[in-house]
């Protein structure tokens, strides 16, 4: 498992507007409709794990894969994500750190 120093998850829900009401000067959001989207950003220290190698491979290939994300609070979420950003940094002779961003593709289940 990858260890994150910092992890942030945002849930974005965009609902369509009921057009006939919009034309009367106001809009009404429809419950249960629209687009659900989860963005996750994290940062950590590379440990050389197999999970990190797989994630790097997914980022370079642009593949959507299933991830189980665990948070320090004990919660987790599982879903299919695309690695949209993977940045490396580090000093000569020091530890290598990374930041990453994941975007959901399909349903995400919180546990």
PDB file of N, CA and C in Angstrom, residues 20-108:
ATOM      1  N   UNK A  20     -37.547  24.362 -18.492  1.00  0.00           N
ATOM      2  CA  UNK A  20     -38.719  25.227 -18.544  1.00  0.00           C
ATOM      3  C   UNK A  20     -38.764  26.164 -17.339  1.00  0.00           C
ATOM      4  N   UNK A  21     -38.306  25.681 -16.180  1.00  0.00           N
ATOM      5  CA  UNK A  21     -38.256  26.551 -14.996  1.00  0.00           C
ATOM      6  C   UNK A  21     -37.150  27.595 -15.154  1.00  0.00           C
ATOM      7  N   UNK A  22     -36.056  27.218 -15.806  1.00  0.00           N
ATOM      8  CA  UNK A  22     -34.952  28.147 -16.028  1.00  0.00           C
ATOM      9  C   UNK A  22     -35.434  29.329 -16.875  1.00  0.00           C
ATOM     10  N   UNK A  23     -36.276  29.057 -17.833  1.00  0.00           N
ATOM     11  CA  UNK A  23     -36.776  30.117 -18.700  1.00  0.00           C
ATOM     12  C   UNK A  23     -37.673  31.090 -17.952  1.00  0.00           C
ATOM     13  N   UNK A  24     -38.244  30.676 -16.827  1.00  0.00           N
ATOM     14  CA  UNK A  24     -39.089  31.563 -16.025  1.00  0.00           C
ATOM     15  C   UNK A  24     -38.275  32.389 -15.036  1.00  0.00           C
ATOM     16  N   UNK A  25     -36.966  32.277 -15.050  1.00  0.00           N
ATOM     17  CA  UNK A  25     -36.136  33.114 -14.202  1.00  0.00           C
ATOM     18  C   UNK A  25     -35.510  32.410 -13.018  1.00  0.00           C
ATOM     19  N   UNK A  26     -35.747  31.122 -12.854  1.00  0.00           N
ATOM     20  CA  UNK A  26     -35.075  30.394 -11.793  1.00  0.00           C
ATOM     21  C   UNK A  26     -34.788  28.982 -12.269  1.00  0.00           C
ATOM     22  N   UNK A  27     -33.929  28.287 -11.555  1.00  0.00           N
ATOM     23  CA  UNK A  27     -33.575  26.926 -11.944  1.00  0.00           C
ATOM     24  C   UNK A  27     -33.889  25.970 -10.814  1.00  0.00           C
ATOM     25  N   UNK A  28     -34.110  24.733 -11.160  1.00  0.00           N
ATOM     26  CA  UNK A  28     -34.403  23.695 -10.181  1.00  0.00           C
ATOM     27  C   UNK A  28     -33.485  22.516 -10.448  1.00  0.00           C
ATOM     28  N   UNK A  29     -32.758  22.080  -9.427  1.00  0.00           N
ATOM     29  CA  UNK A  29     -31.877  20.931  -9.581  1.00  0.00           C
ATOM     30  C   UNK A  29     -32.681  19.654  -9.405  1.00  0.00           C
ATOM     31  N   UNK A  30     -32.366  18.650 -10.194  1.00  0.00           N
ATOM     32  CA  UNK A  30     -33.077  17.383 -10.149  1.00  0.00           C
ATOM     33  C   UNK A  30     -32.306  16.393  -9.282  1.00  0.00           C
ATOM     34  N   UNK A  31     -32.945  15.907  -8.244  1.00  0.00           N
ATOM     35  CA  UNK A  31     -32.311  14.949  -7.335  1.00  0.00           C
ATOM     36  C   UNK A  31     -32.013  13.646  -8.061  1.00  0.00           C
ATOM     37  N   UNK A  32     -30.821  13.106  -7.830  1.00  0.00           N
ATOM     38  CA  UNK A  32     -30.440  11.831  -8.410  1.00  0.00           C
ATOM     39  C   UNK A  32     -29.980  11.904  -9.846  1.00  0.00           C
ATOM     40  N   UNK A  33     -29.978  13.083 -10.447  1.00  0.00           N
ATOM     41  CA  UNK A  33     -29.551  13.226 -11.843  1.00  0.00           C
ATOM     42  C   UNK A  33     -28.200  13.919 -11.889  1.00  0.00           C
ATOM     43  N   UNK A  34     -27.610  13.948 -13.012  1.00  0.00           N
ATOM     44  CA  UNK A  34     -26.379  14.696 -13.194  1.00  0.00           C
ATOM     45  C   UNK A  34     -25.151  13.813 -13.209  1.00  0.00           C
ATOM     46  N   UNK A  35     -24.010  14.436 -13.081  1.00  0.00           N
ATOM     47  CA  UNK A  35     -22.717  13.772 -13.168  1.00  0.00           C
ATOM     48  C   UNK A  35     -22.071  13.752 -11.795  1.00  0.00           C
ATOM     49  N   UNK A  36     -21.635  12.588 -11.365  1.00  0.00           N
ATOM     50  CA  UNK A  36     -20.894  12.469 -10.108  1.00  0.00           C
ATOM     51  C   UNK A  36     -19.438  12.230 -10.462  1.00  0.00           C
ATOM     52  N   UNK A  37     -18.569  12.943  -9.798  1.00  0.00           N
ATOM     53  CA  UNK A  37     -17.152  12.915 -10.144  1.00  0.00           C
ATOM     54  C   UNK A  37     -16.330  13.027  -8.871  1.00  0.00           C
ATOM     55  N   UNK A  38     -15.333  12.170  -8.727  1.00  0.00           N
ATOM     56  CA  UNK A  38     -14.461  12.213  -7.552  1.00  0.00           C
ATOM     57  C   UNK A  38     -13.045  12.519  -8.013  1.00  0.00           C
ATOM     58  N   UNK A  39     -12.443  13.542  -7.423  1.00  0.00           N
ATOM     59  CA  UNK A  39     -11.039  13.888  -7.660  1.00  0.00           C
ATOM     60  C   UNK A  39     -10.269  13.627  -6.380  1.00  0.00           C
ATOM     61  N   UNK A  40      -9.121  12.987  -6.506  1.00  0.00           N
ATOM     62  CA  UNK A  40      -8.289  12.685  -5.348  1.00  0.00           C
ATOM     63  C   UNK A  40      -6.885  13.193  -5.623  1.00  0.00           C
ATOM     64  N   UNK A  41      -6.313  13.897  -4.663  1.00  0.00           N
ATOM     65  CA  UNK A  41      -4.926  14.358  -4.761  1.00  0.00           C
ATOM     66  C   UNK A  41      -4.168  13.848  -3.549  1.00  0.00           C
ATOM     67  N   UNK A  42      -2.932  13.450  -3.757  1.00  0.00           N
ATOM     68  CA  UNK A  42      -2.137  12.928  -2.653  1.00  0.00           C
ATOM     69  C   UNK A  42      -0.669  13.222  -2.836  1.00  0.00           C
ATOM     70  N   UNK A  43       0.087  13.049  -1.768  1.00  0.00           N
ATOM     71  CA  UNK A  43       1.532  13.240  -1.797  1.00  0.00           C
ATOM     72  C   UNK A  43       2.155  12.257  -0.829  1.00  0.00           C
ATOM     73  N   UNK A  44       3.377  11.849  -1.117  1.00  0.00           N
ATOM     74  CA  UNK A  44       4.033  10.904  -0.235  1.00  0.00           C
ATOM     75  C   UNK A  44       5.496  10.722  -0.580  1.00  0.00           C
ATOM     76  N   UNK A  45       6.106   9.747   0.074  1.00  0.00           N
ATOM     77  CA  UNK A  45       7.510   9.410  -0.125  1.00  0.00           C
ATOM     78  C   UNK A  45       7.563   8.048  -0.813  1.00  0.00           C
ATOM     79  N   UNK A  46       8.355   7.960  -1.875  1.00  0.00           N
ATOM     80  CA  UNK A  46       8.505   6.677  -2.548  1.00  0.00           C
ATOM     81  C   UNK A  46       9.254   5.701  -1.667  1.00  0.00           C
ATOM     82  N   UNK A  47       8.721   4.493  -1.596  1.00  0.00           N
ATOM     83  CA  UNK A  47       9.365   3.431  -0.818  1.00  0.00           C
ATOM     84  C   UNK A  47       9.855   2.302  -1.701  1.00  0.00           C
ATOM     85  N   UNK A  48       9.598   2.389  -3.006  1.00  0.00           N
ATOM     86  CA  UNK A  48      10.017   1.351  -3.928  1.00  0.00           C
ATOM     87  C   UNK A  48       9.082   0.159  -3.969  1.00  0.00           C
ATOM     88  N   UNK A  49       7.836   0.340  -3.546  1.00  0.00           N
ATOM     89  CA  UNK A  49       6.893  -0.775  -3.489  1.00  0.00           C
ATOM     90  C   UNK A  49       6.380  -1.140  -4.883  1.00  0.00           C
ATOM     91  N   UNK A  50       5.838  -2.340  -4.984  1.00  0.00           N
ATOM     92  CA  UNK A  50       5.244  -2.808  -6.235  1.00  0.00           C
ATOM     93  C   UNK A  50       4.022  -1.958  -6.600  1.00  0.00           C
ATOM     94  N   UNK A  51       3.263  -1.503  -5.602  1.00  0.00           N
ATOM     95  CA  UNK A  51       2.088  -0.667  -5.858  1.00  0.00           C
ATOM     96  C   UNK A  51       2.496   0.642  -6.528  1.00  0.00           C
ATOM     97  N   UNK A  52       3.595   1.224  -6.087  1.00  0.00           N
ATOM     98  CA  UNK A  52       4.073   2.465  -6.700  1.00  0.00           C
ATOM     99  C   UNK A  52       4.504   2.227  -8.145  1.00  0.00           C
ATOM    100  N   UNK A  53       5.141   1.103  -8.409  1.00  0.00           N
ATOM    101  CA  UNK A  53       5.560   0.769  -9.774  1.00  0.00           C
ATOM    102  C   UNK A  53       4.340   0.587 -10.682  1.00  0.00           C
ATOM    103  N   UNK A  54       3.292  -0.074 -10.172  1.00  0.00           N
ATOM    104  CA  UNK A  54       2.067  -0.248 -10.964  1.00  0.00           C
ATOM    105  C   UNK A  54       1.409   1.091 -11.250  1.00  0.00           C
ATOM    106  N   UNK A  55       1.354   1.975 -10.239  1.00  0.00           N
ATOM    107  CA  UNK A  55       0.735   3.282 -10.432  1.00  0.00           C
ATOM    108  C   UNK A  55       1.511   4.093 -11.460  1.00  0.00           C
ATOM    109  N   UNK A  56       2.819   4.052 -11.393  1.00  0.00           N
ATOM    110  CA  UNK A  56       3.654   4.758 -12.371  1.00  0.00           C
ATOM    111  C   UNK A  56       3.370   4.210 -13.778  1.00  0.00           C
ATOM    112  N   UNK A  57       3.263   2.884 -13.899  1.00  0.00           N
ATOM    113  CA  UNK A  57       2.942   2.273 -15.185  1.00  0.00           C
ATOM    114  C   UNK A  57       1.591   2.704 -15.708  1.00  0.00           C
ATOM    115  N   UNK A  58       0.591   2.780 -14.823  1.00  0.00           N
ATOM    116  CA  UNK A  58      -0.745   3.228 -15.223  1.00  0.00           C
ATOM    117  C   UNK A  58      -0.706   4.688 -15.676  1.00  0.00           C
ATOM    118  N   UNK A  59       0.062   5.513 -14.967  1.00  0.00           N
ATOM    119  CA  UNK A  59       0.165   6.936 -15.325  1.00  0.00           C
ATOM    120  C   UNK A  59       0.797   7.091 -16.706  1.00  0.00           C
ATOM    121  N   UNK A  60       1.859   6.347 -16.977  1.00  0.00           N
ATOM    122  CA  UNK A  60       2.551   6.465 -18.261  1.00  0.00           C
ATOM    123  C   UNK A  60       1.729   5.893 -19.415  1.00  0.00           C
ATOM    124  N   UNK A  61       0.945   4.852 -19.135  1.00  0.00           N
ATOM    125  CA  UNK A  61       0.132   4.229 -20.175  1.00  0.00           C
ATOM    126  C   UNK A  61      -1.211   4.929 -20.372  1.00  0.00           C
ATOM    127  N   UNK A  62      -1.633   5.724 -19.390  1.00  0.00           N
ATOM    128  CA  UNK A  62      -2.930   6.395 -19.471  1.00  0.00           C
ATOM    129  C   UNK A  62      -4.100   5.440 -19.313  1.00  0.00           C
ATOM    130  N   UNK A  63      -3.906   4.382 -18.541  1.00  0.00           N
ATOM    131  CA  UNK A  63      -4.968   3.391 -18.356  1.00  0.00           C
ATOM    132  C   UNK A  63      -5.822   3.710 -17.137  1.00  0.00           C
ATOM    133  N   UNK A  64      -7.073   3.320 -17.205  1.00  0.00           N
ATOM    134  CA  UNK A  64      -7.998   3.455 -16.080  1.00  0.00           C
ATOM    135  C   UNK A  64      -7.987   2.126 -15.344  1.00  0.00           C
ATOM    136  N   UNK A  65      -7.713   2.169 -14.048  1.00  0.00           N
ATOM    137  CA  UNK A  65      -7.595   0.962 -13.240  1.00  0.00           C
ATOM    138  C   UNK A  65      -8.401   1.119 -11.954  1.00  0.00           C
ATOM    139  N   UNK A  66      -8.660  -0.002 -11.292  1.00  0.00           N
ATOM    140  CA  UNK A  66      -9.365   0.009 -10.012  1.00  0.00           C
ATOM    141  C   UNK A  66      -8.372   0.246  -8.886  1.00  0.00           C
ATOM    142  N   UNK A  67      -8.697   1.213  -8.028  1.00  0.00           N
ATOM    143  CA  UNK A  67      -7.861   1.537  -6.869  1.00  0.00           C
ATOM    144  C   UNK A  67      -8.713   1.466  -5.609  1.00  0.00           C
ATOM    145  N   UNK A  68      -8.090   1.035  -4.527  1.00  0.00           N
ATOM    146  CA  UNK A  68      -8.693   1.137  -3.196  1.00  0.00           C
ATOM    147  C   UNK A  68      -7.862   2.156  -2.442  1.00  0.00           C
ATOM    148  N   UNK A  69      -8.459   3.277  -2.114  1.00  0.00           N
ATOM    149  CA  UNK A  69      -7.772   4.376  -1.443  1.00  0.00           C
ATOM    150  C   UNK A  69      -8.103   4.347   0.033  1.00  0.00           C
ATOM    151  N   UNK A  70      -7.079   4.349   0.869  1.00  0.00           N
ATOM    152  CA  UNK A  70      -7.257   4.337   2.330  1.00  0.00           C
ATOM    153  C   UNK A  70      -6.817   5.671   2.897  1.00  0.00           C
ATOM    154  N   UNK A  71      -7.593   6.169   3.847  1.00  0.00           N
ATOM    155  CA  UNK A  71      -7.315   7.461   4.467  1.00  0.00           C
ATOM    156  C   UNK A  71      -6.889   7.265   5.912  1.00  0.00           C
ATOM    157  N   UNK A  72      -6.142   8.222   6.442  1.00  0.00           N
ATOM    158  CA  UNK A  72      -5.666   8.152   7.828  1.00  0.00           C
ATOM    159  C   UNK A  72      -6.804   8.046   8.825  1.00  0.00           C
ATOM    160  N   UNK A  73      -7.971   8.575   8.473  1.00  0.00           N
ATOM    161  CA  UNK A  73      -9.128   8.539   9.361  1.00  0.00           C
ATOM    162  C   UNK A  73      -9.726   7.139   9.481  1.00  0.00           C
ATOM    163  N   UNK A  74      -9.253   6.203   8.638  1.00  0.00           N
ATOM    164  CA  UNK A  74      -9.777   4.849   8.657  1.00  0.00           C
ATOM    165  C   UNK A  74     -10.759   4.574   7.541  1.00  0.00           C
ATOM    166  N   UNK A  75     -11.234   5.613   6.884  1.00  0.00           N
ATOM    167  CA  UNK A  75     -12.157   5.434   5.776  1.00  0.00           C
ATOM    168  C   UNK A  75     -11.427   5.007   4.515  1.00  0.00           C
ATOM    169  N   UNK A  76     -12.185   4.550   3.564  1.00  0.00           N
ATOM    170  CA  UNK A  76     -11.597   4.179   2.279  1.00  0.00           C
ATOM    171  C   UNK A  76     -12.633   4.339   1.187  1.00  0.00           C
ATOM    172  N   UNK A  77     -12.180   4.351  -0.054  1.00  0.00           N
ATOM    173  CA  UNK A  77     -13.082   4.327  -1.198  1.00  0.00           C
ATOM    174  C   UNK A  77     -12.437   3.502  -2.300  1.00  0.00           C
ATOM    175  N   UNK A  78     -13.302   2.863  -3.053  1.00  0.00           N
ATOM    176  CA  UNK A  78     -12.856   1.993  -4.134  1.00  0.00           C
ATOM    177  C   UNK A  78     -13.558   2.409  -5.413  1.00  0.00           C
ATOM    178  N   UNK A  79     -12.801   2.455  -6.496  1.00  0.00           N
ATOM    179  CA  UNK A  79     -13.385   2.797  -7.785  1.00  0.00           C
ATOM    180  C   UNK A  79     -12.331   2.757  -8.873  1.00  0.00           C
ATOM    181  N   UNK A  80     -12.791   3.019 -10.079  1.00  0.00           N
ATOM    182  CA  UNK A  80     -11.885   3.063 -11.223  1.00  0.00           C
ATOM    183  C   UNK A  80     -11.430   4.505 -11.416  1.00  0.00           C
ATOM    184  N   UNK A  81     -10.115   4.687 -11.516  1.00  0.00           N
ATOM    185  CA  UNK A  81      -9.523   6.021 -11.613  1.00  0.00           C
ATOM    186  C   UNK A  81      -8.484   6.072 -12.720  1.00  0.00           C
ATOM    187  N   UNK A  82      -8.297   7.268 -13.253  1.00  0.00           N
ATOM    188  CA  UNK A  82      -7.219   7.578 -14.175  1.00  0.00           C
ATOM    189  C   UNK A  82      -6.212   8.437 -13.427  1.00  0.00           C
ATOM    190  N   UNK A  83      -4.933   8.090 -13.495  1.00  0.00           N
ATOM    191  CA  UNK A  83      -3.877   8.918 -12.904  1.00  0.00           C
ATOM    192  C   UNK A  83      -3.663  10.079 -13.869  1.00  0.00           C
ATOM    193  N   UNK A  84      -4.108  11.272 -13.482  1.00  0.00           N
ATOM    194  CA  UNK A  84      -4.012  12.433 -14.360  1.00  0.00           C
ATOM    195  C   UNK A  84      -2.768  13.269 -14.103  1.00  0.00           C
ATOM    196  N   UNK A  85      -2.103  13.004 -12.979  1.00  0.00           N
ATOM    197  CA  UNK A  85      -0.883  13.757 -12.669  1.00  0.00           C
ATOM    198  C   UNK A  85      -0.005  12.923 -11.751  1.00  0.00           C
ATOM    199  N   UNK A  86       1.268  12.847 -12.084  1.00  0.00           N
ATOM    200  CA  UNK A  86       2.251  12.183 -11.233  1.00  0.00           C
ATOM    201  C   UNK A  86       3.536  12.979 -11.330  1.00  0.00           C
ATOM    202  N   UNK A  87       3.883  13.677 -10.260  1.00  0.00           N
ATOM    203  CA  UNK A  87       5.075  14.532 -10.210  1.00  0.00           C
ATOM    204  C   UNK A  87       6.072  13.958  -9.219  1.00  0.00           C
ATOM    205  N   UNK A  88       7.325  13.994  -9.589  1.00  0.00           N
ATOM    206  CA  UNK A  88       8.417  13.547  -8.715  1.00  0.00           C
ATOM    207  C   UNK A  88       9.232  14.746  -8.275  1.00  0.00           C
ATOM    208  N   UNK A  89       9.797  14.650  -7.096  1.00  0.00           N
ATOM    209  CA  UNK A  89      10.762  15.654  -6.656  1.00  0.00           C
ATOM    210  C   UNK A  89      11.702  15.000  -5.649  1.00  0.00           C
ATOM    211  N   UNK A  90      12.834  15.639  -5.429  1.00  0.00           N
ATOM    212  CA  UNK A  90      13.790  15.120  -4.465  1.00  0.00           C
ATOM    213  C   UNK A  90      15.133  15.793  -4.621  1.00  0.00           C
ATOM    214  N   UNK A  91      15.930  15.688  -3.588  1.00  0.00           N
ATOM    215  CA  UNK A  91      17.278  16.233  -3.589  1.00  0.00           C
ATOM    216  C   UNK A  91      18.272  15.139  -3.959  1.00  0.00           C
ATOM    217  N   UNK A  92      19.424  15.537  -4.422  1.00  0.00           N
ATOM    218  CA  UNK A  92      20.483  14.585  -4.729  1.00  0.00           C
ATOM    219  C   UNK A  92      20.844  13.820  -3.457  1.00  0.00           C
ATOM    220  N   UNK A  93      20.757  12.522  -3.518  1.00  0.00           N
ATOM    221  CA  UNK A  93      21.103  11.703  -2.354  1.00  0.00           C
ATOM    222  C   UNK A  93      20.033  11.663  -1.276  1.00  0.00           C
ATOM    223  N   UNK A  94      18.879  12.314  -1.518  1.00  0.00           N
ATOM    224  CA  UNK A  94      17.822  12.356  -0.503  1.00  0.00           C
ATOM    225  C   UNK A  94      16.638  11.501  -0.901  1.00  0.00           C
ATOM    226  N   UNK A  95      15.569  11.628  -0.158  1.00  0.00           N
ATOM    227  CA  UNK A  95      14.376  10.850  -0.454  1.00  0.00           C
ATOM    228  C   UNK A  95      13.645  11.424  -1.668  1.00  0.00           C
ATOM    229  N   UNK A  96      12.978  10.545  -2.396  1.00  0.00           N
ATOM    230  CA  UNK A  96      12.165  10.964  -3.532  1.00  0.00           C
ATOM    231  C   UNK A  96      10.720  11.081  -3.072  1.00  0.00           C
ATOM    232  N   UNK A  97      10.104  12.180  -3.388  1.00  0.00           N
ATOM    233  CA  UNK A  97       8.701  12.385  -3.038  1.00  0.00           C
ATOM    234  C   UNK A  97       7.882  12.489  -4.322  1.00  0.00           C
ATOM    235  N   UNK A  98       6.588  12.358  -4.164  1.00  0.00           N
ATOM    236  CA  UNK A  98       5.703  12.464  -5.312  1.00  0.00           C
ATOM    237  C   UNK A  98       4.401  13.138  -4.909  1.00  0.00           C
ATOM    238  N   UNK A  99       3.743  13.697  -5.902  1.00  0.00           N
ATOM    239  CA  UNK A  99       2.365  14.147  -5.775  1.00  0.00           C
ATOM    240  C   UNK A  99       1.611  13.521  -6.943  1.00  0.00           C
ATOM    241  N   UNK A 100       0.342  13.243  -6.712  1.00  0.00           N
ATOM    242  CA  UNK A 100      -0.452  12.627  -7.768  1.00  0.00           C
ATOM    243  C   UNK A 100      -1.872  13.121  -7.706  1.00  0.00           C
ATOM    244  N   UNK A 101      -2.561  12.953  -8.819  1.00  0.00           N
ATOM    245  CA  UNK A 101      -3.983  13.283  -8.900  1.00  0.00           C
ATOM    246  C   UNK A 101      -4.686  12.156  -9.633  1.00  0.00           C
ATOM    247  N   UNK A 102      -5.832  11.759  -9.108  1.00  0.00           N
ATOM    248  CA  UNK A 102      -6.660  10.715  -9.705  1.00  0.00           C
ATOM    249  C   UNK A 102      -8.037  11.294 -10.022  1.00  0.00           C
ATOM    250  N   UNK A 103      -8.613  10.885 -11.145  1.00  0.00           N
ATOM    251  CA  UNK A 103      -9.968  11.297 -11.526  1.00  0.00           C
ATOM    252  C   UNK A 103     -10.797  10.031 -11.716  1.00  0.00           C
ATOM    253  N   UNK A 104     -11.994  10.016 -11.150  1.00  0.00           N
ATOM    254  CA  UNK A 104     -12.831   8.828 -11.212  1.00  0.00           C
ATOM    255  C   UNK A 104     -13.399   8.594 -12.599  1.00  0.00           C
ATOM    256  N   UNK A 105     -13.654   7.325 -12.866  1.00  0.00           N
ATOM    257  CA  UNK A 105     -14.317   6.911 -14.096  1.00  0.00           C
ATOM    258  C   UNK A 105     -15.346   5.854 -13.700  1.00  0.00           C
ATOM    259  N   UNK A 106     -16.553   6.286 -13.447  1.00  0.00           N
ATOM    260  CA  UNK A 106     -17.594   5.368 -12.983  1.00  0.00           C
ATOM    261  C   UNK A 106     -17.864   5.558 -11.505  1.00  0.00           C
ATOM    262  N   UNK A 107     -18.596   4.610 -10.964  1.00  0.00           N
ATOM    263  CA  UNK A 107     -19.018   4.687  -9.562  1.00  0.00           C
ATOM    264  C   UNK A 107     -17.839   4.530  -8.617  1.00  0.00           C
ATOM    265  N   UNK A 108     -17.869   5.295  -7.514  1.00  0.00           N
ATOM    266  CA  UNK A 108     -16.887   5.183  -6.438  1.00  0.00           C
ATOM    267  C   UNK A 108     -17.663   4.831  -5.169  1.00  0.00           C
TER     268      UNK A 108
END
